[in-house]
Amino acid sequence: MKKGKKKKKLNKKKIIIISSFITIFIILLLLLFFFMPIVVFKKDIVVEVNSHVKTNYFVSNIFLGKIEDKEIYAETVGQGKANIQVKSLFGRVKNYQVTYTVKDTKGPDIESKDTLEIEINSTDDVLKNIKITDNSKLDIESKIEGDYKINELGDYKIKVIAKDKYNNKSSKDIVLKIIDTTKPQIEASSEITINVGTKIDLLKNVKVTDNSKENIKPSVQGKYDINKTGNYKLKYYAKDKSGNEATKDFTLKVIKKNQDIKETVNKTIKTSKGYTLIIKNGVASIDGVIIANKTYSLPSTYGNGLTSTTSSAFKKMQTAAKNDGLSIYISSGFRSYQTQVAVYNSWVQKDGKSVADTYSARPGYSEHQTGLAMDLNTINQSFANTKEYKWLQENAYKYGFIMRYPKNKQNITGYIYEPWHYRYVGESLAKTLYNNGNWITIEEHFGIDSKYQ
Ligand SMILES: [Zn+2]
């Protein structure tokens, strides 16, 4: 009896222990399930601007959980906010928001070779050859320290200094090499004709220029005999200090005495826009377009009235204007050299030479002598207020005419705004120069000057 009672008591105790273990286990499981990991975030987080940062970077410690792996991109300087997801062991997710400061503490990046070669007398900014970037992507101040002479060959030690918007500085030492790899330019006649036995200085009208701006003396290569008729193929030769050589072919024509020398000078010039300007018998032209301005004059004997092409183009234009109810007429068309002498002198007497030069051409320099130019209707500024002027502005180019001296181009054409002066250049070029009403001048288009020597 005693023994059986004892056994029963023991069983009861066992059941209590087991069930309480089970209960504790269940509670623990429940606790774990609802439990979120303990996360300790870093304080005063600073991130460099324009950098990618992993979310792990924001956390200093985490217990019983995992940070979702993500990248934050700090685009601009200031305050940033990042959402960070934390996962518990049971996969429960909680979102935290972390604030951080984005700063720019790095100086700009200066990207350049250690030795930078620049052509002598280059007008390009040296800094243009150096790539400077900053992680803030904002403006950078940059400058060069150290002396160098852009007009003198040599090696110069310079320092490039750059500063970003947040005052972070960086610098780079560079050797600036001023070099000359450009060959000289030879400007000369491509054909010279002389009578047999005539002494001639073949270098007289040869102009050699070089980007080094040094004085280069050209020479003539090839054999010729001024006492023997014939066509001699010769070369002009020029060499600069750096050894860059240039040659230009020309022909010396030695002809029989008393035979007419028809083409005395036949010169070609490359314009700044790469066009070839030809001077033949004293008349300059580019691609067949005759040039008459303050740089390129005409021989006194040139011209005899409006060219037939100009006349017929004008008549067509006049008819079209008439159909629109407008009257356009020529007030001054062709003017010979002699006429221009009188015109110019009278203006000089009235306004003085320097003022007259702004609107009246010196003899030989007038476009009216080409037979391609004309002054229409009223020859004064008031013409700009008329319907006829407005019509010409919109339609003249269709007939091959351009407004030759537009507004605000005096420093280019050499002449004041002349609303009345039109010039025939042909329909295709006229359309280009019309430029939808924003006139381009002949000088700008071809890359030539208009200045009295
Ligand atoms: Zn005119």
Tab-separated table of C-alpha atoms and ligand atoms in Angstrom:
chain	number	residue	atom	x	y	z
A	1	MET	CA	0.000	0.000	0.000
A	2	LYS	CA	2.665	2.432	1.088
A	3	LYS	CA	4.753	1.655	-1.950
A	4	GLY	CA	1.839	2.183	-4.461
A	5	LYS	CA	1.016	5.586	-2.998
A	6	LYS	CA	4.592	6.677	-3.407
A	7	LYS	CA	4.573	5.631	-7.108
A	8	LYS	CA	1.413	7.641	-7.847
A	9	LYS	CA	2.923	10.767	-6.225
A	10	LEU	CA	6.032	10.443	-8.411
A	11	ASN	CA	3.984	10.238	-11.660
A	12	LYS	CA	2.082	13.373	-10.771
A	13	LYS	CA	5.334	15.249	-10.182
A	14	LYS	CA	6.685	14.070	-13.566
A	15	ILE	CA	3.590	15.302	-15.419
A	16	ILE	CA	3.837	18.732	-13.779
A	17	ILE	CA	7.500	19.071	-14.742
A	18	ILE	CA	6.959	17.953	-18.326
A	19	SER	CA	3.929	20.179	-18.885
A	20	SER	CA	5.645	23.209	-17.434
A	21	PHE	CA	8.613	22.536	-19.741
A	22	ILE	CA	6.240	22.396	-22.677
A	23	THR	CA	4.566	25.643	-21.596
A	24	ILE	CA	7.909	27.414	-21.196
A	25	PHE	CA	8.976	26.086	-24.572
A	26	ILE	CA	5.788	27.364	-26.217
A	27	ILE	CA	6.148	30.759	-24.524
A	28	LEU	CA	9.746	30.927	-25.663
A	29	LEU	CA	8.726	30.071	-29.213
A	30	LEU	CA	6.007	32.725	-29.163
A	31	LEU	CA	8.424	35.235	-27.700
A	32	LEU	CA	10.973	34.452	-30.380
A	33	PHE	CA	8.365	34.783	-33.067
A	34	PHE	CA	7.266	38.235	-31.985
A	35	PHE	CA	10.705	39.269	-30.972
A	36	MET	CA	12.505	41.825	-33.226
A	37	PRO	CA	16.280	41.939	-33.414
A	38	ILE	CA	18.081	44.583	-31.404
A	39	VAL	CA	19.667	47.089	-33.761
A	40	VAL	CA	22.175	49.740	-32.722
A	41	PHE	CA	22.554	52.456	-35.334
A	42	LYS	CA	25.657	54.576	-35.666
A	43	LYS	CA	25.412	58.185	-34.564
A	44	ASP	CA	26.305	61.257	-36.632
A	45	ILE	CA	26.734	59.379	-39.862
A	46	VAL	CA	28.607	61.319	-42.534
A	47	VAL	CA	28.576	60.200	-46.145
A	48	GLU	CA	30.654	61.606	-49.013
A	49	VAL	CA	28.586	63.229	-51.723
A	50	ASN	CA	28.047	61.298	-54.953
A	51	SER	CA	28.973	57.995	-53.345
A	52	HIS	CA	27.152	54.709	-52.938
A	53	VAL	CA	26.865	53.470	-49.372
A	54	LYS	CA	25.771	50.023	-48.220
A	55	THR	CA	23.041	49.966	-45.588
A	56	ASN	CA	25.351	47.941	-43.317
A	57	TYR	CA	27.405	51.099	-42.969
A	58	PHE	CA	24.656	52.736	-40.868
A	59	VAL	CA	24.532	49.932	-38.263
A	60	SER	CA	27.090	49.359	-35.580
A	61	ASN	CA	25.523	46.237	-34.018
A	62	ILE	CA	22.647	43.863	-34.614
A	63	PHE	CA	21.508	40.882	-32.502
A	64	LEU	CA	19.370	38.054	-33.734
A	65	GLY	CA	18.569	39.529	-37.105
A	66	LYS	CA	19.796	40.650	-40.462
A	67	ILE	CA	20.023	43.984	-42.288
A	68	GLU	CA	18.577	43.973	-45.745
A	69	ASP	CA	21.521	44.570	-48.095
A	70	LYS	CA	20.864	47.709	-50.127
A	71	GLU	CA	22.816	50.649	-51.553
A	72	ILE	CA	22.077	54.277	-50.805
A	73	TYR	CA	23.189	56.930	-53.270
A	74	ALA	CA	24.110	60.294	-51.716
A	75	GLU	CA	23.517	62.682	-54.571
A	76	THR	CA	23.594	66.153	-53.037
A	77	VAL	CA	25.215	67.738	-50.044
A	78	GLY	CA	22.874	68.129	-47.051
A	79	GLN	CA	20.653	65.815	-45.015
A	80	GLY	CA	19.741	62.393	-46.284
A	81	LYS	CA	17.273	59.792	-45.097
A	82	ALA	CA	17.601	56.072	-45.644
A	83	ASN	CA	15.019	53.367	-45.104
A	84	ILE	CA	16.576	50.297	-43.587
A	85	GLN	CA	14.792	46.985	-43.324
A	86	VAL	CA	15.644	44.599	-40.553
A	87	LYS	CA	14.592	40.957	-40.668
A	88	SER	CA	14.146	38.795	-37.581
A	89	LEU	CA	15.134	35.146	-37.487
A	90	PHE	CA	11.518	34.254	-38.234
A	91	GLY	CA	11.410	36.519	-41.238
A	92	ARG	CA	9.516	39.372	-39.643
A	93	VAL	CA	10.422	42.697	-41.221
A	94	LYS	CA	10.666	46.076	-39.570
A	95	ASN	CA	11.511	49.396	-41.215
A	96	TYR	CA	13.753	51.969	-39.617
A	97	GLN	CA	14.517	55.415	-40.910
A	98	VAL	CA	18.030	56.697	-40.450
A	99	THR	CA	19.155	60.247	-41.116
A	100	TYR	CA	22.662	61.041	-42.206
A	101	THR	CA	24.684	64.006	-43.370
A	102	VAL	CA	26.080	64.207	-46.887
A	103	LYS	CA	29.284	66.207	-47.107
A	104	ASP	CA	31.857	67.044	-49.699
A	105	THR	CA	35.278	66.630	-48.171
A	106	LYS	CA	37.216	65.661	-51.291
A	107	GLY	CA	39.015	68.126	-53.533
A	108	PRO	CA	38.381	68.128	-57.281
A	109	ASP	CA	40.009	65.495	-59.479
A	110	ILE	CA	42.618	66.967	-61.791
A	111	GLU	CA	43.062	64.730	-64.799
A	112	SER	CA	46.070	65.568	-66.906
A	113	LYS	CA	49.219	64.064	-68.266
A	114	ASP	CA	52.336	65.022	-66.311
A	115	THR	CA	53.587	66.780	-69.426
A	116	LEU	CA	51.165	68.872	-71.400
A	117	GLU	CA	52.087	69.931	-74.920
A	118	ILE	CA	50.645	73.146	-76.243
A	119	GLU	CA	51.211	74.800	-79.577
A	120	ILE	CA	53.096	78.089	-79.406
A	121	ASN	CA	50.893	81.197	-79.382
A	122	SER	CA	47.806	79.063	-78.951
A	123	THR	CA	44.881	81.195	-77.914
A	124	ASP	CA	43.226	78.255	-76.204
A	125	ASP	CA	43.030	78.405	-72.444
A	126	VAL	CA	45.629	75.999	-71.038
A	127	LEU	CA	43.045	74.835	-68.503
A	128	LYS	CA	40.885	73.662	-71.405
A	129	ASN	CA	43.351	70.816	-71.916
A	130	ILE	CA	42.945	69.598	-68.356
A	131	LYS	CA	39.893	67.722	-67.166
A	132	ILE	CA	38.812	68.812	-63.723
A	133	THR	CA	35.817	67.203	-62.064
A	134	ASP	CA	34.383	67.263	-58.587
A	135	ASN	CA	32.202	64.755	-56.799
A	136	SER	CA	29.766	67.537	-55.868
A	137	LYS	CA	29.161	68.047	-59.613
A	138	LEU	CA	29.000	71.777	-58.890
A	139	ASP	CA	31.128	74.581	-60.292
A	140	ILE	CA	34.855	74.357	-59.807
A	141	GLU	CA	37.264	77.257	-59.614
A	142	SER	CA	40.564	76.513	-61.249
A	143	LYS	CA	43.719	78.400	-62.006
A	144	ILE	CA	47.324	77.986	-62.965
A	145	GLU	CA	50.222	79.003	-60.774
A	146	GLY	CA	53.655	79.473	-62.185
A	147	ASP	CA	54.980	81.510	-65.068
A	148	TYR	CA	55.069	80.410	-68.659
A	149	LYS	CA	55.311	82.209	-71.952
A	150	ILE	CA	52.857	81.040	-74.567
A	151	ASN	CA	54.945	82.824	-77.210
A	152	GLU	CA	58.239	81.153	-76.272
A	153	LEU	CA	59.223	77.547	-76.872
A	154	GLY	CA	60.289	75.716	-73.741
A	155	ASP	CA	59.352	73.620	-70.715
A	156	TYR	CA	57.595	75.384	-67.876
A	157	LYS	CA	56.763	73.996	-64.443
A	158	ILE	CA	53.247	74.966	-63.497
A	159	LYS	CA	50.756	74.006	-60.843
A	160	VAL	CA	47.088	73.504	-61.524
A	161	ILE	CA	44.956	74.449	-58.557
A	162	ALA	CA	41.288	73.608	-58.265
A	163	LYS	CA	38.763	74.404	-55.578
A	164	ASP	CA	35.226	73.094	-55.263
A	165	LYS	CA	32.131	74.889	-53.931
A	166	TYR	CA	32.884	73.570	-50.410
A	167	ASN	CA	36.420	74.918	-50.421
A	168	ASN	CA	38.130	71.567	-50.861
A	169	LYS	CA	41.325	72.168	-52.752
A	170	SER	CA	43.556	69.996	-54.849
A	171	SER	CA	46.545	70.630	-57.030
A	172	LYS	CA	48.748	68.939	-59.582
A	173	ASP	CA	52.225	69.754	-60.827
A	174	ILE	CA	52.519	69.707	-64.585
A	175	VAL	CA	55.264	70.414	-67.067
A	176	LEU	CA	53.891	72.679	-69.771
A	177	LYS	CA	55.776	72.154	-73.009
A	178	ILE	CA	55.348	74.961	-75.518
A	179	ILE	CA	56.002	73.397	-78.887
A	180	ASP	CA	55.712	74.295	-82.547
A	181	THR	CA	54.516	71.583	-84.906
A	182	THR	CA	52.716	73.854	-87.360
A	183	LYS	CA	54.404	74.617	-90.626
A	184	PRO	CA	54.736	78.179	-91.910
A	185	GLN	CA	52.164	79.627	-94.293
A	186	ILE	CA	53.422	80.977	-97.588
A	187	GLU	CA	51.350	83.610	-99.321
A	188	ALA	CA	52.562	84.273	-102.827
A	189	SER	CA	51.620	84.468	-106.461
A	190	SER	CA	51.219	81.114	-108.110
A	191	GLU	CA	52.181	82.653	-111.424
A	192	ILE	CA	54.586	85.450	-112.269
A	193	THR	CA	55.027	86.666	-115.838
A	194	ILE	CA	57.952	88.798	-117.021
A	195	ASN	CA	59.419	89.891	-120.318
A	196	VAL	CA	62.662	88.193	-121.194
A	197	GLY	CA	65.702	89.930	-119.729
A	198	THR	CA	63.707	91.736	-117.016
A	199	LYS	CA	65.259	91.575	-113.579
A	200	ILE	CA	62.844	90.431	-110.948
A	201	ASP	CA	62.913	89.944	-107.221
A	202	LEU	CA	60.886	86.758	-106.829
A	203	LEU	CA	60.719	87.205	-103.056
A	204	LYS	CA	59.329	90.720	-103.204
A	205	ASN	CA	55.669	89.855	-102.724
A	206	VAL	CA	56.069	86.680	-100.726
A	207	LYS	CA	54.666	86.723	-97.224
A	208	VAL	CA	55.574	84.014	-94.762
A	209	THR	CA	53.703	83.743	-91.501
A	210	ASP	CA	54.110	81.195	-88.763
A	211	ASN	CA	52.293	80.511	-85.519
A	212	SER	CA	55.615	81.120	-83.732
A	213	LYS	CA	55.412	84.690	-85.081
A	214	GLU	CA	59.120	84.512	-85.855
A	215	ASN	CA	60.554	86.277	-88.851
A	216	ILE	CA	61.059	83.667	-91.561
A	217	LYS	CA	62.964	84.461	-94.745
A	218	PRO	CA	61.702	82.409	-97.679
A	219	SER	CA	63.860	81.177	-100.522
A	220	VAL	CA	63.278	80.059	-104.098
A	221	GLN	CA	63.963	76.468	-105.108
A	222	GLY	CA	64.542	75.465	-108.721
A	223	LYS	CA	66.397	76.765	-111.725
A	224	TYR	CA	65.346	79.508	-114.105
A	225	ASP	CA	66.870	81.896	-116.582
A	226	ILE	CA	65.323	85.320	-117.091
A	227	ASN	CA	67.200	85.612	-120.369
A	228	LYS	CA	65.494	82.581	-121.877
A	229	THR	CA	61.765	82.344	-122.586
A	230	GLY	CA	59.910	79.473	-120.981
A	231	ASN	CA	57.706	78.357	-118.113
A	232	TYR	CA	59.798	77.617	-115.062
A	233	LYS	CA	58.232	75.467	-112.346
A	234	LEU	CA	59.663	76.765	-109.091
A	235	LYS	CA	59.002	76.504	-105.380
A	236	TYR	CA	58.995	78.884	-102.490
A	237	TYR	CA	60.492	77.331	-99.379
A	238	ALA	CA	60.220	78.377	-95.744
A	239	LYS	CA	61.336	76.753	-92.501
A	240	ASP	CA	60.647	77.798	-88.921
A	241	LYS	CA	62.915	77.533	-85.862
A	242	SER	CA	61.405	74.196	-84.893
A	243	GLY	CA	62.215	72.735	-88.282
A	244	ASN	CA	58.692	72.759	-89.737
A	245	GLU	CA	58.991	73.203	-93.481
A	246	ALA	CA	56.591	74.536	-96.087
A	247	THR	CA	56.738	74.888	-99.834
A	248	LYS	CA	54.520	76.504	-102.406
A	249	ASP	CA	54.684	75.865	-106.133
A	250	PHE	CA	54.701	78.710	-108.615
A	251	THR	CA	55.424	79.234	-112.268
A	252	LEU	CA	57.726	81.876	-113.615
A	253	LYS	CA	56.703	82.686	-117.166
A	254	VAL	CA	59.422	84.386	-119.154
A	255	ILE	CA	57.865	85.667	-122.350
A	256	LYS	CA	59.070	87.493	-125.471
A	257	LYS	CA	59.640	91.235	-125.234
A	258	ASN	CA	56.728	93.545	-126.018
A	259	GLN	CA	54.267	90.704	-125.654
A	260	ASP	CA	51.364	91.720	-123.442
A	261	ILE	CA	51.642	90.523	-119.906
A	262	LYS	CA	48.059	89.578	-119.273
A	263	GLU	CA	48.090	88.173	-115.794
A	264	THR	CA	50.704	89.923	-113.752
A	265	VAL	CA	49.722	88.573	-110.413
A	266	ASN	CA	47.731	85.465	-109.761
A	267	LYS	CA	47.596	84.964	-106.081
A	268	THR	CA	45.734	82.514	-103.855
A	269	ILE	CA	45.010	82.956	-100.183
A	270	LYS	CA	43.465	80.485	-97.761
A	271	THR	CA	40.804	82.255	-95.704
A	272	SER	CA	40.250	81.658	-92.013
A	273	LYS	CA	37.203	79.544	-92.911
A	274	GLY	CA	39.271	77.422	-95.280
A	275	TYR	CA	38.058	78.907	-98.562
A	276	THR	CA	40.501	79.702	-101.349
A	277	LEU	CA	40.520	83.341	-102.337
A	278	ILE	CA	41.928	83.944	-105.786
A	279	ILE	CA	43.265	87.244	-107.017
A	280	LYS	CA	43.344	87.245	-110.786
A	281	ASN	CA	44.134	90.374	-112.733
A	282	GLY	CA	43.673	92.294	-109.517
A	283	VAL	CA	40.161	90.968	-108.865
A	284	ALA	CA	39.504	88.885	-105.759
A	285	SER	CA	36.963	86.095	-105.783
A	286	ILE	CA	35.988	83.052	-103.759
A	287	ASP	CA	34.182	80.193	-105.499
A	288	GLY	CA	33.353	82.622	-108.313
A	289	VAL	CA	31.887	85.241	-105.973
A	290	ILE	CA	33.647	88.556	-106.571
A	291	ILE	CA	34.834	90.231	-103.394
A	292	ALA	CA	35.028	94.007	-103.142
A	293	ASN	CA	35.450	95.416	-99.657
A	294	LYS	CA	37.960	97.454	-97.664
A	295	THR	CA	40.588	94.697	-97.927
A	296	TYR	CA	40.058	93.633	-101.551
A	297	SER	CA	39.927	96.366	-104.142
A	298	LEU	CA	39.281	96.373	-107.890
A	299	PRO	CA	41.545	97.707	-110.657
A	300	SER	CA	40.515	101.191	-111.788
A	301	THR	CA	39.571	99.851	-115.232
A	302	TYR	CA	37.229	97.169	-113.892
A	303	GLY	CA	33.509	97.101	-114.639
A	304	ASN	CA	31.121	98.465	-117.258
A	305	GLY	CA	27.568	98.565	-115.937
A	306	LEU	CA	25.397	96.118	-114.039
A	307	THR	CA	26.095	92.544	-115.105
A	308	SER	CA	23.338	91.014	-117.221
A	309	THR	CA	22.641	88.388	-114.545
A	310	THR	CA	22.212	91.107	-111.935
A	311	SER	CA	19.904	93.127	-114.184
A	312	SER	CA	17.621	90.231	-115.053
A	313	ALA	CA	17.502	89.019	-111.433
A	314	PHE	CA	16.547	92.534	-110.376
A	315	LYS	CA	13.789	92.750	-112.991
A	316	LYS	CA	12.294	89.491	-111.750
A	317	MET	CA	12.394	90.772	-108.177
A	318	GLN	CA	10.898	94.115	-109.202
A	319	THR	CA	7.993	92.342	-110.936
A	320	ALA	CA	7.327	90.154	-107.914
A	321	ALA	CA	7.251	93.229	-105.665
A	322	LYS	CA	4.908	94.964	-108.093
A	323	ASN	CA	2.520	92.015	-107.907
A	324	ASP	CA	2.487	92.580	-104.156
A	325	GLY	CA	1.623	96.234	-104.770
A	326	LEU	CA	5.088	97.612	-104.039
A	327	SER	CA	7.466	99.715	-106.099
A	328	ILE	CA	11.159	98.936	-106.008
A	329	TYR	CA	13.616	100.841	-108.141
A	330	ILE	CA	17.376	101.309	-108.468
A	331	SER	CA	18.612	104.658	-107.176
A	332	SER	CA	22.270	103.887	-107.762
A	333	GLY	CA	23.541	100.796	-109.587
A	334	PHE	CA	26.911	100.509	-111.286
A	335	ARG	CA	29.437	103.191	-110.429
A	336	SER	CA	32.757	103.295	-112.262
A	337	TYR	CA	36.067	104.014	-110.554
A	338	GLN	CA	35.915	107.602	-111.828
A	339	THR	CA	32.346	108.100	-110.563
A	340	GLN	CA	33.380	106.751	-107.175
A	341	VAL	CA	36.253	109.265	-107.048
A	342	ALA	CA	33.673	112.034	-107.292
A	343	VAL	CA	31.172	110.385	-104.907
A	344	TYR	CA	33.764	109.632	-102.252
A	345	ASN	CA	35.432	113.050	-102.447
A	346	SER	CA	32.148	114.858	-102.052
A	347	TRP	CA	31.331	112.869	-98.887
A	348	VAL	CA	34.825	113.473	-97.509
A	349	GLN	CA	34.312	117.202	-98.050
A	350	LYS	CA	30.978	117.071	-96.280
A	351	ASP	CA	31.677	114.730	-93.315
A	352	GLY	CA	35.462	114.305	-93.190
A	353	LYS	CA	37.445	111.219	-94.179
A	354	SER	CA	36.872	109.048	-91.103
A	355	VAL	CA	33.084	109.467	-91.133
A	356	ALA	CA	32.851	109.142	-94.919
A	357	ASP	CA	34.769	105.847	-94.690
A	358	THR	CA	31.937	104.328	-92.627
A	359	TYR	CA	29.392	104.590	-95.445
A	360	SER	CA	31.189	105.504	-98.674
A	361	ALA	CA	33.866	103.373	-100.283
A	362	ARG	CA	37.166	104.730	-101.471
A	363	PRO	CA	37.616	104.501	-105.257
A	364	GLY	CA	38.441	100.916	-106.215
A	365	TYR	CA	36.900	99.521	-103.036
A	366	SER	CA	33.233	100.098	-103.884
A	367	GLU	CA	30.976	97.141	-104.435
A	368	HIS	CA	29.074	99.287	-106.937
A	369	GLN	CA	32.076	98.960	-109.271
A	370	THR	CA	31.510	95.169	-109.455
A	371	GLY	CA	28.229	95.667	-111.324
A	372	LEU	CA	26.584	93.360	-108.807
A	373	ALA	CA	25.418	95.901	-106.214
A	374	MET	CA	22.661	98.488	-106.110
A	375	ASP	CA	21.120	101.021	-103.802
A	376	LEU	CA	17.341	100.724	-103.859
A	377	ASN	CA	14.692	103.398	-103.349
A	378	THR	CA	15.500	105.885	-100.582
A	379	ILE	CA	19.194	106.032	-99.717
A	380	ASN	CA	18.863	106.821	-96.033
A	381	GLN	CA	18.010	105.096	-92.765
A	382	SER	CA	14.299	105.971	-93.099
A	383	PHE	CA	14.046	103.301	-95.816
A	384	ALA	CA	14.121	100.708	-93.018
A	385	ASN	CA	10.613	101.807	-91.977
A	386	THR	CA	8.979	101.176	-95.342
A	387	LYS	CA	6.888	98.263	-96.633
A	388	GLU	CA	9.327	97.907	-99.520
A	389	TYR	CA	12.205	97.358	-97.121
A	390	LYS	CA	10.213	94.753	-95.221
A	391	TRP	CA	9.391	92.991	-98.465
A	392	LEU	CA	13.038	92.986	-99.545
A	393	GLN	CA	14.103	91.556	-96.201
A	394	GLU	CA	11.771	88.616	-96.711
A	395	ASN	CA	12.111	88.108	-100.453
A	396	ALA	CA	15.359	89.499	-101.901
A	397	TYR	CA	17.284	86.284	-101.243
A	398	LYS	CA	14.844	84.335	-103.442
A	399	TYR	CA	16.185	86.338	-106.399
A	400	GLY	CA	19.846	85.971	-105.414
A	401	PHE	CA	20.232	89.273	-103.556
A	402	ILE	CA	21.572	89.796	-100.069
A	403	MET	CA	21.396	92.686	-97.675
A	404	ARG	CA	25.095	93.496	-97.761
A	405	TYR	CA	25.559	95.706	-94.702
A	406	PRO	CA	23.241	94.483	-91.927
A	407	LYS	CA	22.735	96.056	-88.531
A	408	ASN	CA	25.459	95.681	-85.887
A	409	LYS	CA	28.016	94.304	-88.325
A	410	GLN	CA	30.011	97.468	-88.893
A	411	ASN	CA	33.156	95.984	-87.356
A	412	ILE	CA	32.876	93.069	-89.793
A	413	THR	CA	31.818	94.682	-93.074
A	414	GLY	CA	33.487	98.036	-92.409
A	415	TYR	CA	30.229	99.814	-93.197
A	416	ILE	CA	27.287	101.092	-91.178
A	417	TYR	CA	23.855	99.548	-91.488
A	418	GLU	CA	22.680	100.285	-95.023
A	419	PRO	CA	19.050	99.169	-95.433
A	420	TRP	CA	19.137	100.245	-99.099
A	421	HIS	CA	22.235	98.400	-100.367
A	422	TYR	CA	21.704	94.964	-101.971
A	423	ARG	CA	24.227	92.728	-103.658
A	424	TYR	CA	23.719	89.898	-106.125
A	425	VAL	CA	25.442	86.635	-105.101
A	426	GLY	CA	23.207	84.019	-106.725
A	427	GLU	CA	20.241	82.228	-105.213
A	428	SER	CA	22.046	79.449	-103.397
A	429	LEU	CA	24.546	81.642	-101.504
A	430	ALA	CA	21.845	84.276	-100.936
A	431	LYS	CA	19.699	81.704	-99.160
A	432	THR	CA	22.612	80.689	-96.930
A	433	LEU	CA	23.431	84.293	-96.062
A	434	TYR	CA	19.731	85.155	-95.538
A	435	ASN	CA	19.847	82.644	-92.690
A	436	ASN	CA	16.117	82.955	-91.968
A	437	GLY	CA	16.326	86.708	-91.607
A	438	ASN	CA	19.399	86.697	-89.400
A	439	TRP	CA	21.764	87.883	-92.146
A	440	ILE	CA	25.294	86.508	-92.309
A	441	THR	CA	27.787	88.756	-94.036
A	442	ILE	CA	30.072	87.747	-96.916
A	443	GLU	CA	33.032	88.411	-94.598
A	444	GLU	CA	31.741	86.063	-91.887
A	445	HIS	CA	30.743	83.353	-94.336
A	446	PHE	CA	34.059	83.169	-96.176
A	447	GLY	CA	36.274	84.182	-93.250
A	448	ILE	CA	37.785	87.350	-94.689
A	449	ASP	CA	38.546	90.855	-93.434
A	450	SER	CA	37.285	94.219	-94.569
A	451	LYS	CA	39.900	96.735	-93.457
A	452	TYR	CA	41.874	99.375	-95.321
A	453	GLN	CA	45.589	98.519	-95.221
B	1	ZN	ZN	25.481	101.139	-102.020
